[in-house]
Coordinates of C-alpha atoms in Angstrom, one line a residue:
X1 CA -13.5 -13.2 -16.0
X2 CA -14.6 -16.9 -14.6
X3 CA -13.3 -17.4 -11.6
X4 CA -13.2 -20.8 -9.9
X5 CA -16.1 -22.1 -7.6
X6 CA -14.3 -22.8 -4.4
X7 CA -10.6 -22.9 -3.3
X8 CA -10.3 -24.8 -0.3
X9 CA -6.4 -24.0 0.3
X10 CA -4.1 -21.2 -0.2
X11 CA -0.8 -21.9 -2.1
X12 CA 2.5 -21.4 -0.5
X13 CA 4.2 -19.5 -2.8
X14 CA 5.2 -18.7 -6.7
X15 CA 6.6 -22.0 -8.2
X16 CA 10.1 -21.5 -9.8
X17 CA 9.7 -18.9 -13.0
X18 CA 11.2 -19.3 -16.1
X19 CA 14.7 -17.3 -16.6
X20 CA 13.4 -15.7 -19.4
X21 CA 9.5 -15.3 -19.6
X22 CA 8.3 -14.8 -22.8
X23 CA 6.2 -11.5 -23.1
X24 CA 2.9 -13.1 -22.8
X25 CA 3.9 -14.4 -18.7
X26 CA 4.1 -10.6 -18.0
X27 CA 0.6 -10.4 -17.8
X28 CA -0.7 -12.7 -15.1
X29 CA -2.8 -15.7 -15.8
X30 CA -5.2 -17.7 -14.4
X31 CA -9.4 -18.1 -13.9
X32 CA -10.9 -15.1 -12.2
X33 CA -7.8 -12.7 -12.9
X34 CA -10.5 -10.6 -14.6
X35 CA -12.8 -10.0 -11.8
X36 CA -9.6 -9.5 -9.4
X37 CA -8.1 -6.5 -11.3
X38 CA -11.4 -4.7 -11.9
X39 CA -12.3 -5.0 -8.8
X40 CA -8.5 -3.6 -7.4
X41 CA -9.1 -0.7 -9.7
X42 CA -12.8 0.3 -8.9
X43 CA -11.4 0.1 -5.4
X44 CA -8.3 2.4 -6.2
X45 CA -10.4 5.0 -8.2
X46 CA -12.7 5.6 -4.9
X47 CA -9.5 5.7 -2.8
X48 CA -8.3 8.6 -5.4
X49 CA -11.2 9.6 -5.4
X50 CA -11.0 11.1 -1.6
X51 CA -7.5 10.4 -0.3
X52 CA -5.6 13.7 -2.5
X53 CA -8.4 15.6 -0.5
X54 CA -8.8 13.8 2.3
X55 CA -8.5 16.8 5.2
X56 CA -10.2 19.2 2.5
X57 CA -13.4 16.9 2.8
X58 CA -13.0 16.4 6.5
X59 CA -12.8 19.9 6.8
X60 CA -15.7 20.8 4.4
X61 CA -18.0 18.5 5.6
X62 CA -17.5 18.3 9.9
X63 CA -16.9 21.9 10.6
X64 CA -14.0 20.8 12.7
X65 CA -10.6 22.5 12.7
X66 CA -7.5 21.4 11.0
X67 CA -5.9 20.1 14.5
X68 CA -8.8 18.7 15.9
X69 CA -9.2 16.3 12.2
X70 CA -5.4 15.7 12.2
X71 CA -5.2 14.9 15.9
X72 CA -8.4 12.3 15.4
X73 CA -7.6 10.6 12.4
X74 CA -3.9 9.7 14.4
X75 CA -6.2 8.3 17.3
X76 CA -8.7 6.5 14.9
X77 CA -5.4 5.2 13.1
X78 CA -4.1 3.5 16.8
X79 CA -7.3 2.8 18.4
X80 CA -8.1 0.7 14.9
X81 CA -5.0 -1.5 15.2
X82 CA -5.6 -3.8 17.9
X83 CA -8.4 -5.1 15.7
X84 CA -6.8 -6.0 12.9
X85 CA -5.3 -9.3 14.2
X86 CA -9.2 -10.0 14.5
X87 CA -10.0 -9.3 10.6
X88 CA -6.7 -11.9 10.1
X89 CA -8.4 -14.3 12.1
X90 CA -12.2 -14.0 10.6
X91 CA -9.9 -14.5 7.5
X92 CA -8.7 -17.6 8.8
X93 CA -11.7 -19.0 9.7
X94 CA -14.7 -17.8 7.0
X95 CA -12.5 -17.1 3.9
X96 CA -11.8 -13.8 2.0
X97 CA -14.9 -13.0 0.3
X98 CA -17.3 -12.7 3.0
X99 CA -14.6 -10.7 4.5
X100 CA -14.2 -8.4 1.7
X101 CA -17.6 -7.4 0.7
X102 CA -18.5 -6.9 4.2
X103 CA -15.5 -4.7 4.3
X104 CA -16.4 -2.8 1.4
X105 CA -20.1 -2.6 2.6
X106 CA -18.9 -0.9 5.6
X107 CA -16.5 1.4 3.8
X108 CA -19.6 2.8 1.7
X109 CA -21.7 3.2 4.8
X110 CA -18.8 5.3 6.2
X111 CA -18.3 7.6 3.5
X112 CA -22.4 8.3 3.5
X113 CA -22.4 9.1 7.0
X114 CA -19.9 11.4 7.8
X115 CA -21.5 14.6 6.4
X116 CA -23.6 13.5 9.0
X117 CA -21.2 13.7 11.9
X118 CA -20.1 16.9 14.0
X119 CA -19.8 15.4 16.9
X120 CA -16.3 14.2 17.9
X121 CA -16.4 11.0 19.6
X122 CA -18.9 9.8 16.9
X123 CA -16.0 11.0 14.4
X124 CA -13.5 9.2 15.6
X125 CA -15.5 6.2 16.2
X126 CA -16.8 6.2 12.4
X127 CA -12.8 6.9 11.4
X128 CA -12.2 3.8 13.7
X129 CA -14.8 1.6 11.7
X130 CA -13.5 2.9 8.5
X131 CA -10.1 2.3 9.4
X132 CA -10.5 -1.3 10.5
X133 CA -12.7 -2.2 7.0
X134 CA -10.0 -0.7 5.0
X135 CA -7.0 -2.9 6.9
X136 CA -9.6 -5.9 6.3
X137 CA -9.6 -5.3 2.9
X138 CA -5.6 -4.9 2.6
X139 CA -5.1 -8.5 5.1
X140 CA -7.5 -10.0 2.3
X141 CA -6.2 -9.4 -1.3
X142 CA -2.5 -11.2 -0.8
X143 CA -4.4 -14.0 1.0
X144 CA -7.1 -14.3 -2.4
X145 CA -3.8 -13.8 -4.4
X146 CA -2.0 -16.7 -2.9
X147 CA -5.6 -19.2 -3.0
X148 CA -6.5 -18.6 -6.4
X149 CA -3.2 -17.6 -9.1
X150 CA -2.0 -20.7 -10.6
X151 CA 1.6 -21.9 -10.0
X152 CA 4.4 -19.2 -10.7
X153 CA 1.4 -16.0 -11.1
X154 CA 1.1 -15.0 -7.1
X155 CA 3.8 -12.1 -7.6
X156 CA 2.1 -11.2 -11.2
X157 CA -1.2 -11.1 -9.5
X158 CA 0.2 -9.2 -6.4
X159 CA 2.1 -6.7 -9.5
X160 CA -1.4 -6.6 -11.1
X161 CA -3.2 -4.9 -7.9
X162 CA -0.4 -2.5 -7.3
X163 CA -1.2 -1.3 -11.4
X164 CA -4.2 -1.3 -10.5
X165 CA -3.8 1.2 -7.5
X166 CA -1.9 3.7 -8.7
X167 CA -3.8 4.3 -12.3
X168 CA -6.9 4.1 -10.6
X169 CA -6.1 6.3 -7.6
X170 CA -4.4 8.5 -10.8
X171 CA -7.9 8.5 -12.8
X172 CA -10.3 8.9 -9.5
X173 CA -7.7 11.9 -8.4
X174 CA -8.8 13.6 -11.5
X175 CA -12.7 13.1 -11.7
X176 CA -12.5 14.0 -7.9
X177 CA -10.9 17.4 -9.2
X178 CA -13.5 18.1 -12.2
X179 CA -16.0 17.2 -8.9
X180 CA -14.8 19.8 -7.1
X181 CA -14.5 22.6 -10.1
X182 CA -17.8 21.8 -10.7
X183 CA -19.8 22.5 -7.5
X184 CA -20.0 24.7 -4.5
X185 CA -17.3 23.7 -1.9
X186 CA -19.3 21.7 0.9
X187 CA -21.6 20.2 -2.3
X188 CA -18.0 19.2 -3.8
X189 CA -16.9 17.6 -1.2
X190 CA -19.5 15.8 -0.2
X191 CA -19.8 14.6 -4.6
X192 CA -17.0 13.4 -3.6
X193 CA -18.1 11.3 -0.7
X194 CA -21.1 9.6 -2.1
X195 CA -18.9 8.9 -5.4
X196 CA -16.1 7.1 -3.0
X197 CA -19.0 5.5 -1.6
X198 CA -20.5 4.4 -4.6
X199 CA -16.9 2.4 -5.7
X200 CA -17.0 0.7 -2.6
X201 CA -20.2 -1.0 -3.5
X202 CA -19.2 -1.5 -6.9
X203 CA -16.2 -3.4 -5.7
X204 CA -17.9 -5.6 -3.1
X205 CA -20.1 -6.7 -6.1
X206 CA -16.8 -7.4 -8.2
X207 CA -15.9 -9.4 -5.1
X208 CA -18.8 -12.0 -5.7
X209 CA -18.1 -14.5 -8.5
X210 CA -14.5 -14.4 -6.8
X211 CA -14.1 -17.9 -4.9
X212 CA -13.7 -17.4 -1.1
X213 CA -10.3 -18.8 0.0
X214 CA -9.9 -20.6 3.3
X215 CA -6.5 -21.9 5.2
X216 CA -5.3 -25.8 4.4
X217 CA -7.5 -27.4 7.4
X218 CA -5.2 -30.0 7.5
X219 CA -1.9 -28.2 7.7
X220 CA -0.6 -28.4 11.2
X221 CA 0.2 -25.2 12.9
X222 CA 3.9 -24.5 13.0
X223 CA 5.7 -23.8 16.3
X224 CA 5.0 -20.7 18.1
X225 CA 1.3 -20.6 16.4
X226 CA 1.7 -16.7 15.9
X227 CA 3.4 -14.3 13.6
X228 CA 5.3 -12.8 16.1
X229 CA 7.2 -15.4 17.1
X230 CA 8.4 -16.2 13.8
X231 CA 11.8 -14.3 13.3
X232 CA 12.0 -14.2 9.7
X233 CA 8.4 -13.2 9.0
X234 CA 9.2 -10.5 11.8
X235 CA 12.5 -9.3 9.8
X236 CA 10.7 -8.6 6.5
X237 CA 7.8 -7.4 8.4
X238 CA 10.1 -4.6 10.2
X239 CA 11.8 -4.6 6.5
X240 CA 8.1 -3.5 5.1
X241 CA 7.5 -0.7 7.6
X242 CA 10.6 1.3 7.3
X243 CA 9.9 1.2 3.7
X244 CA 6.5 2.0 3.9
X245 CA 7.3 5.0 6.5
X246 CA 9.6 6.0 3.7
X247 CA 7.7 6.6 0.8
X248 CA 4.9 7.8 2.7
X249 CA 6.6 10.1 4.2
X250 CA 8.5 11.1 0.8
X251 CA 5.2 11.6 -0.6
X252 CA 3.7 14.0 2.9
X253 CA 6.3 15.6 3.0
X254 CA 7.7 16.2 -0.9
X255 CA 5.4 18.8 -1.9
X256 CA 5.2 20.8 1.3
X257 CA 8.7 21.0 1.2
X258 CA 9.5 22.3 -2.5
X259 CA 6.4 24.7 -2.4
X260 CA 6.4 25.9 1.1
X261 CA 9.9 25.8 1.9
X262 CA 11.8 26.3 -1.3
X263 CA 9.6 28.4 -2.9
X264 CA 9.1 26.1 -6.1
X265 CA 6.5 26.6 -8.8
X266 CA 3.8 24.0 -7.3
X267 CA 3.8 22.4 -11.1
X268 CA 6.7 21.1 -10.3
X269 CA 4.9 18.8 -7.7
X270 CA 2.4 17.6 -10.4
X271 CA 5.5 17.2 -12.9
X272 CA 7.3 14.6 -10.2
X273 CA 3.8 12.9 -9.1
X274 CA 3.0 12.3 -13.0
X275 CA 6.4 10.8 -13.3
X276 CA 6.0 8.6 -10.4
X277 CA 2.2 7.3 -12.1
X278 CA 3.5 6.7 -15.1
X279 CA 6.5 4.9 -14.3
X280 CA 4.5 2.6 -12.0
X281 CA 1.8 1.5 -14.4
X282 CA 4.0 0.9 -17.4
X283 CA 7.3 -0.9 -15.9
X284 CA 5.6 -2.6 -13.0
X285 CA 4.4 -5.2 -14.9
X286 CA 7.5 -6.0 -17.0
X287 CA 9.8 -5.7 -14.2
X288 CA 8.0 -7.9 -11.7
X289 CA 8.0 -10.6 -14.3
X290 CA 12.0 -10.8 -14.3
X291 CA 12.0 -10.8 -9.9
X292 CA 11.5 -14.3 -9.6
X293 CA 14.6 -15.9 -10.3
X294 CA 16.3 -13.5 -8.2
X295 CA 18.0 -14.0 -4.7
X296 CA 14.7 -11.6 -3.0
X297 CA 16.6 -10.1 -0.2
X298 CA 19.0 -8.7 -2.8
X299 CA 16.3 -7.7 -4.5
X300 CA 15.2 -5.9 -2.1
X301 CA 18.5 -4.2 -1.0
X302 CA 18.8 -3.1 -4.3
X303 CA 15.8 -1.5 -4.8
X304 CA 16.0 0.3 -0.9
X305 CA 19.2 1.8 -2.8
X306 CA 17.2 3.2 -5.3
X307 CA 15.2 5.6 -3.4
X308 CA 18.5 7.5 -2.0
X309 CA 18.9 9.1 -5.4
X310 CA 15.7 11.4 -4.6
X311 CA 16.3 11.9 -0.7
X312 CA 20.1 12.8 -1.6
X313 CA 18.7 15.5 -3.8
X314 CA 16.2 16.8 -1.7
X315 CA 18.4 17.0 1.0
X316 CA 20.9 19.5 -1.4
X317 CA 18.4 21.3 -3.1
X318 CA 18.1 24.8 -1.2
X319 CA 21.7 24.6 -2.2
X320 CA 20.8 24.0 -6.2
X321 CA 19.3 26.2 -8.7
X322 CA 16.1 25.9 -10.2
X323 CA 17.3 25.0 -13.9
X324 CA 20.3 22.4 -11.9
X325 CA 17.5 21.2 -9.6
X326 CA 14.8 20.0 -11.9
X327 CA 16.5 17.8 -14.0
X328 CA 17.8 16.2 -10.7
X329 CA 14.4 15.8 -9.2
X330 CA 12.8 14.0 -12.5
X331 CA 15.7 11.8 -12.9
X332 CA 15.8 11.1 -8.7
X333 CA 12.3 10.6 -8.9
X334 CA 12.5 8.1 -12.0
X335 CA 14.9 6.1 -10.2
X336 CA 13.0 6.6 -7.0
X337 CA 9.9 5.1 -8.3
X338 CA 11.8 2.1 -9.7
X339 CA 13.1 1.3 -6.2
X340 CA 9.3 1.2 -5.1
X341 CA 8.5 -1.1 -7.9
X342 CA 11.4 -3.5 -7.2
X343 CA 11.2 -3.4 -3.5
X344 CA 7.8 -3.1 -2.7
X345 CA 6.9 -6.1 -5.3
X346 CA 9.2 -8.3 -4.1
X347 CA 8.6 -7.5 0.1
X348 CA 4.9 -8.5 -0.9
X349 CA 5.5 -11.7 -2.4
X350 CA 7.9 -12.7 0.3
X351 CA 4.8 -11.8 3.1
X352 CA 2.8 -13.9 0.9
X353 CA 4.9 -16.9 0.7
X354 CA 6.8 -16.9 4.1
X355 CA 3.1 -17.2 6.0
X356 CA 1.9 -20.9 7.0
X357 CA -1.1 -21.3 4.4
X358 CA -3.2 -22.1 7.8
X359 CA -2.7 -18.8 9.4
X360 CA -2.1 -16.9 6.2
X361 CA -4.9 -14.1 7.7
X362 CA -3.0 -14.1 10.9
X363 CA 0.1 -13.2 9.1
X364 CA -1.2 -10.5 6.8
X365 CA -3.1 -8.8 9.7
X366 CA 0.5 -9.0 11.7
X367 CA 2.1 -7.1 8.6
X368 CA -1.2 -4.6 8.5
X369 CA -0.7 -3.8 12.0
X370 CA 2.8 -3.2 11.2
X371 CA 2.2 -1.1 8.2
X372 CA -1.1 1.2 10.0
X373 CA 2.0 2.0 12.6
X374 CA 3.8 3.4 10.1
X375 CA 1.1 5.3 8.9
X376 CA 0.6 6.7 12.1
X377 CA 4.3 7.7 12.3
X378 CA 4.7 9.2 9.3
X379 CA 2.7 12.6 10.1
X380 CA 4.5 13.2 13.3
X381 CA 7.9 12.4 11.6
X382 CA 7.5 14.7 9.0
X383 CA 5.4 17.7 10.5
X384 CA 8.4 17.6 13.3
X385 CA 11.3 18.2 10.2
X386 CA 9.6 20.1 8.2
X387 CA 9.1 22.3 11.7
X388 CA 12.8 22.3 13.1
X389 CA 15.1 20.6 10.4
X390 CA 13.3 20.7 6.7
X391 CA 16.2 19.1 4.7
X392 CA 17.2 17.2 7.8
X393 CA 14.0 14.7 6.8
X394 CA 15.5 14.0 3.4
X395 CA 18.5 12.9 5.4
X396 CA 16.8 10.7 7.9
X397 CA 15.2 9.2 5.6
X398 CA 18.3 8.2 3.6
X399 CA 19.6 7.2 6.3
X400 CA 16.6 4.4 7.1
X401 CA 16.9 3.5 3.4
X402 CA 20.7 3.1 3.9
X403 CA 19.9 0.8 7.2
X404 CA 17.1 -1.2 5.0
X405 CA 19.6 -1.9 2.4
X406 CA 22.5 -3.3 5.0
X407 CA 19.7 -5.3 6.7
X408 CA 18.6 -7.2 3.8
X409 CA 22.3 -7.3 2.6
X410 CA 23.1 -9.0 6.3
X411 CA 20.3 -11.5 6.2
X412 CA 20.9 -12.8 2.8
X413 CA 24.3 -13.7 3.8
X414 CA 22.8 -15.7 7.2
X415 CA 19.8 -18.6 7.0
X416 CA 17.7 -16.6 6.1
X417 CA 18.4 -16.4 2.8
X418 CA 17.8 -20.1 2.2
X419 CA 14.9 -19.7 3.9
X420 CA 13.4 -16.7 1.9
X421 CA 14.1 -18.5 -1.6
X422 CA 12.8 -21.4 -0.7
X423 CA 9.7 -19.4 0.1
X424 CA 9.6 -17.6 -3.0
X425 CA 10.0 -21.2 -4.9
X426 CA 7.2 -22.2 -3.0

């Protein structure tokens, strides 16, 4: 778990992989790869620990209504992205680990003081806080990725968080649960706090030995200087929020929909989130390692197609039978998740490599902002469906899908193409 002293540049990109890696390159390598994955995963396991419960412990611990929480956490969400193009620049300019463990410090502080808060300004001000440290934390890890993996390993190490996240948020889920069973409700929640709290310190110790990574000084700024102005960093950008709003929205609204609306046994729900897990930890690995001799917008568009198969099925299944409609959701879900492995992964790497090493930060915060949008969305988008039109969200949702794949279809025929493989090569 040595990680390197200093890294004084980030690296463009992944250099070319080999066409078939030998099983070994499925695991990424490099000094310091040690102290980066324990620390993703002692991060995800607090971020399970509290985010299955997260208006259950807002609830339990401020005293405030269900409206009142949902309506603040939207502001918090909004009024916190302005900022973020802030954290991208601090990352520019002092490097990813001061950034981190100050980010983590400030997430632990948070989670300790709200059972302390019932007023609502000082609510949403502490949700702003926490919101702005979290999308610190998220502009940081690519940009460490891309400073410290060796040649070829910035997808693997980008693969390696994202195992990381879901079997932690998996395992901290479950302890959060046997938390819960085993005290009063307030005292539960509030367990489950302090223990979200205590991760965060954990992790910002992990952080430590890890080098801090700061932009190529002598790397001229390209043209236009920001983000926004560069078109094809914009493209996958956009690319990255429909997806995002996708399975965010797939996972809101999923279980509402088969228990509330369809009358489903709610194991069902457990059954298909399992599924998901599983698939994630054990083929994202493997599967990342065969992305990167791949043309990445098709790549892309082919994984967007993926995640039809689940919305299709959702979208027909008040018209399905029980014993037709399980078998459907498993196998929709199987395939789902695959799509989020193949398409996710490789829209990560290409935000990664397609960002000028000197205003990598920059870059990253202009994809966070992009992706806390989304997040904002997401809740009004599916609370309106589910309202008016429940199966019409399955639909819509295909439908963006359907758009995502003809996009990345379109610009892989243009310049772009060229462009986004000559990224990925590095």
């Amino acid at each position: 778990m040595n990680a390197p002293e200093e890294s004084g540049s980030t690296t463009r990109g992944s250099a070319p992989q080999e066409t078939k890696p030998p099983r070994a390159a499925m695991l990424p390598r490099g000094a310091g790869v040690g102290w980066f994955g324990l620390a993703a995963l002692v991060n995800a396991v607090g971020t399970g620990f509290f985010y299955p419960y997260q208006l259950l412990f807002f609830l339990a611990v401020t005293g405030f209504s269900l409206t009142t929480i949902g309506t603040a956490l939207t502001v918090a969400t909004l009024l916190a992205l302005p900022a973020v193009q802030l954290v991208g620049r601090c990352v520019d300019t002092w490097g990813t680990r001061p950034v981190l463990v100050t980010a983590a410090l400030v997430r632990t502080a948070a989670f300790v003081a709200y059972p302390f808060v019932h007023n609502i300004v000082s609510f949403v001000a502490l949700a702003v806080v926490a919101a702005v440290a979290q999308r610190a934390e998220q502009v940081s890890v690519p940009v460490l990725a891309a400073g410290i993996a060796p040649e070829g390993e910035v997808g693997r190490w980008l693969a390696l968080s994202r195992v990381a996240l879901n079997a932690g948020m998996g395992f901290g889920g479950l302890l959060a649960g046997l938390a819960l069973v085993a005290s009063g409700d307030r005292a539960g929640f509030v367990l489950v706090g302090l223990l979200n709290a205590a991760s965060f310190a954990v992790a910002a110790l992990l952080y430590l030995p890890l080098p801090t990574v700061r932009p190529a000084r002598k790397e001229a700024v390209p043209a236009g200087g920001r983000p926004w102005r560069d078109p094809l960093f914009v493209r996958i950008a956009v690319a990255n929020f429909l997806l995002i709003t996708v399975i965010v929205a797939t996972e809101a609204g999923l279980p509402v929909y088969l228990v509330d609306q369809l009358r489903t046994p709610a194991w069902i729900v457990g059954l298909l989130f399992a599924v998901n897990t599983v698939t994630m930890v054990v083929l994202q690995l493997p599967v990342s390692s065969r992305l990167g001799n791949r043309s990445p917008l098709r790549v892309v568009a082919a994984g967007t197609a993926l995640h039809a198969g689940l919305l299709v099925v959702l979208g027909c299944a008040d018209a399905l039978p029980l014993r037709a409609l399980l078998p459907l959701l498993v196998l929709g879900m199987a395939v789902y998740t695959l799509g989020e492995i193949v398409s996710t992964q490789t829209l990560s790497v290409l935000l990664v490599t397609l960002s000028p090493k000197r205003q990598l930060g920059s870059y990253q915060a202009f994809n966070q902002v992009m992706v806390g949008l989304a997040l904002a969305v997401v809740p009004l988008l599916v609370a309106f469906f589910l309202a008016h039109a429940p199966a019409g969200l399955w639909w819509v949702l295909a439908a963006a899908t359907a758009a995502l794949c003809l996009g990345m279809l379109s610009l892989h025929r243009g310049p772009a193409a060229a462009a986004a493989r000559g990224a990925e090569a590095g």
